Tab-separated table of C-alpha atoms in Angstrom:
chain	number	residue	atom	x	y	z
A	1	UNK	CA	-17.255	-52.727	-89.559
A	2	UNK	CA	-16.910	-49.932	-86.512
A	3	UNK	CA	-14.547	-47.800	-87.837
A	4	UNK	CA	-13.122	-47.101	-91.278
A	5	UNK	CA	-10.096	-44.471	-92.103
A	6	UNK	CA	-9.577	-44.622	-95.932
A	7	UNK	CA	-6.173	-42.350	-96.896
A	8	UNK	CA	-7.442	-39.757	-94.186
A	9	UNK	CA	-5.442	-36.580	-94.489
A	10	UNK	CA	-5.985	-33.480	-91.660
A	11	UNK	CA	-3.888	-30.249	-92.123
A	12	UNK	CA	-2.280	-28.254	-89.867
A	13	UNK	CA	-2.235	-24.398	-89.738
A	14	UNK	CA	-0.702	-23.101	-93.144
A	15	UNK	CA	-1.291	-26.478	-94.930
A	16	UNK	CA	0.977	-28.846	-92.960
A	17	UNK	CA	0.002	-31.985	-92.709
A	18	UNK	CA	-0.410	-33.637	-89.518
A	19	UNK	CA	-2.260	-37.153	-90.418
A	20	UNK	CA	-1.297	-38.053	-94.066
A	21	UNK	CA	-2.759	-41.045	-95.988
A	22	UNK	CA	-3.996	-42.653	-92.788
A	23	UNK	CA	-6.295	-46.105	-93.006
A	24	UNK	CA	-7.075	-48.386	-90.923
A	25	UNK	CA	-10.373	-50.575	-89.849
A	26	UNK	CA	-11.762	-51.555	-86.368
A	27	UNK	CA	-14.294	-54.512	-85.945
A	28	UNK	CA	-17.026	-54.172	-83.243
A	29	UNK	CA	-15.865	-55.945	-80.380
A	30	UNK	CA	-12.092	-55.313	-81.508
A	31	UNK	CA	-9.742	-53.639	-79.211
A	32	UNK	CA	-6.603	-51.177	-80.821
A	33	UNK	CA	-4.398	-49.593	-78.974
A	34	UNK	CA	-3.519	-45.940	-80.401
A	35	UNK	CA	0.316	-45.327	-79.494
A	36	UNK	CA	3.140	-42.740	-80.265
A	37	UNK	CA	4.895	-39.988	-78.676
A	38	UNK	CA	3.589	-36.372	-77.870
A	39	UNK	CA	2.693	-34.746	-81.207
A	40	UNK	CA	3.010	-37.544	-83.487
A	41	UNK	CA	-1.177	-36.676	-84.442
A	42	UNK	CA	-3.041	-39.269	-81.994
A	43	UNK	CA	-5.497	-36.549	-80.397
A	44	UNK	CA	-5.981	-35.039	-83.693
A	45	UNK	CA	-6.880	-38.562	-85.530
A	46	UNK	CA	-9.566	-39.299	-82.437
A	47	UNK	CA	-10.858	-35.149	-83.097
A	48	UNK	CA	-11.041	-36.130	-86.657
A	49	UNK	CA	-13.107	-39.279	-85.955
A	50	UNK	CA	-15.595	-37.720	-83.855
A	51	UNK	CA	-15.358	-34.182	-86.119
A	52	UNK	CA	-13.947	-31.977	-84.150
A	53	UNK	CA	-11.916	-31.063	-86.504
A	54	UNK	CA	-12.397	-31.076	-90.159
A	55	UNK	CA	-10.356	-33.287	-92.484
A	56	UNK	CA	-9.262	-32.415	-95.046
A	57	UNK	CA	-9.006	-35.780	-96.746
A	58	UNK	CA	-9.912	-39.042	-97.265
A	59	UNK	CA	-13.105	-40.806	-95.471
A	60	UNK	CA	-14.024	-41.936	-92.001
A	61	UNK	CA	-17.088	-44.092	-91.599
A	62	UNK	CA	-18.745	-44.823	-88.154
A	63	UNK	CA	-21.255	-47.656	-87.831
A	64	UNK	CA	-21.853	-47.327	-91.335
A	65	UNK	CA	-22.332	-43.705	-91.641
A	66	UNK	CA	-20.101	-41.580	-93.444
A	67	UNK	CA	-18.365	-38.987	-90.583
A	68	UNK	CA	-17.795	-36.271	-93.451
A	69	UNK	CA	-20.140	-33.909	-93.626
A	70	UNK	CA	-22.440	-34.837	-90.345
A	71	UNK	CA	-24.468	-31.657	-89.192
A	72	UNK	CA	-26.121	-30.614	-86.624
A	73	UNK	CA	-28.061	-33.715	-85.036
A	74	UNK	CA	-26.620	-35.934	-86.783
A	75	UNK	CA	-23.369	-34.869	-85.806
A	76	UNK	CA	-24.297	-34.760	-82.454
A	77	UNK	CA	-25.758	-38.479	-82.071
A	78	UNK	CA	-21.948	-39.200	-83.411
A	79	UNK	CA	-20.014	-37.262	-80.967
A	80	UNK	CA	-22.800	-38.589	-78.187
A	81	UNK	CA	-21.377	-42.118	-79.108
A	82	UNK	CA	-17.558	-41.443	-79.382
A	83	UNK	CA	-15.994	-39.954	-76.343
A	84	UNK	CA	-12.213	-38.782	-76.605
A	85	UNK	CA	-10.076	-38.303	-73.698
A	86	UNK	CA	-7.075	-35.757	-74.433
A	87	UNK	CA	-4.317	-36.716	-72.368
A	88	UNK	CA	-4.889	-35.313	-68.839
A	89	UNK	CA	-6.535	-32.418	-70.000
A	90	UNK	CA	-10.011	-33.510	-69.434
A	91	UNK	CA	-9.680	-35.653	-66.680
A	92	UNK	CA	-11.363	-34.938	-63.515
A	93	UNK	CA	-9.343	-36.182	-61.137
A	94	UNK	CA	-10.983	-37.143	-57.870
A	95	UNK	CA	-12.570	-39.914	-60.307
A	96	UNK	CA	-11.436	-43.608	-61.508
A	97	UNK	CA	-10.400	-43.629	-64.782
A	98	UNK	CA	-13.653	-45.666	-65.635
A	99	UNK	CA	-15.856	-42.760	-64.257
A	100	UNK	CA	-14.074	-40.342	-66.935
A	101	UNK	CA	-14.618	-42.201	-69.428
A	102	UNK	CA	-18.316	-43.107	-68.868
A	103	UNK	CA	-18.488	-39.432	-68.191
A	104	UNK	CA	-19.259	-38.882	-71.595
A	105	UNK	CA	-22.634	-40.628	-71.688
A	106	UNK	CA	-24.281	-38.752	-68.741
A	107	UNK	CA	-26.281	-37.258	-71.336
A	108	UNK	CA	-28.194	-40.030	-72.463
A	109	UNK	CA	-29.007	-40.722	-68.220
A	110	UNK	CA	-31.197	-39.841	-65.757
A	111	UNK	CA	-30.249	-38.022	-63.235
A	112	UNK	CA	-30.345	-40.343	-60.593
A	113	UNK	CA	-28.796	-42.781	-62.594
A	114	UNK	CA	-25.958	-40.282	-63.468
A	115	UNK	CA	-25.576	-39.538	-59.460
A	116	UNK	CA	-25.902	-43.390	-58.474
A	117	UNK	CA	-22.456	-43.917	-61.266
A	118	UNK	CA	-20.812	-40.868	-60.227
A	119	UNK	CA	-21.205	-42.011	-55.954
């Protein structure tokens, strides 16, 4: 399994929930479409699969490793292999939306290669 949510729970400021009792499981190789109006929690679910945000419930494994918890390089190897995309926020527009998204793994590139994707 890619992705497990079991009863995930993240809180809001003063304790109100935003994501309550939230599960579900993604295959590799599975596609899922994440969809509901402005505030109904889908940024904060992706933040709270790649930790940018702590839950405050519940579990969340990634490629078998439990996201809960991950420090320092560990946590960065996850967030190097889960990119999230708010909204327009951190889009750079000149780009294709293809070249956003692979944005996130110019990291792990050489620069040439990086420049050759980018071009």
């Amino acid at each position: 399994m890619l992705l497990r949510l079991e009863h995930l729970r993240v809180d809001g400021t003063g304790g109100v929930p935003i994501l309550r009792d939230v599960s579900l499981h993604v295959d590799p190789g599975e596609r899922v479409a994440v969809l509901g109006r402005s505030g109904a929690g889908k940024t904060t679910l992706f933040r709270a699969i790649n930790a940018t945000i702590a839950a405050q419930g519940g579990r969340i494994d990634f490629a078998g490793e439990v996201v809960r918890g991950l420090r320092g390089s560990a946590l960065r190897r996850l967030r190097c292999r889960i990119g999230v995309i708010a909204q327009q926020h951190d889009l750079i527009l000149p780009l294709a939306v293809h070249q956003n998204v692979m944005a996130g793994a110019l990291g792990r590139w050489s620069g040439v290669r990086a420049l050759r994707y980018l071009l």
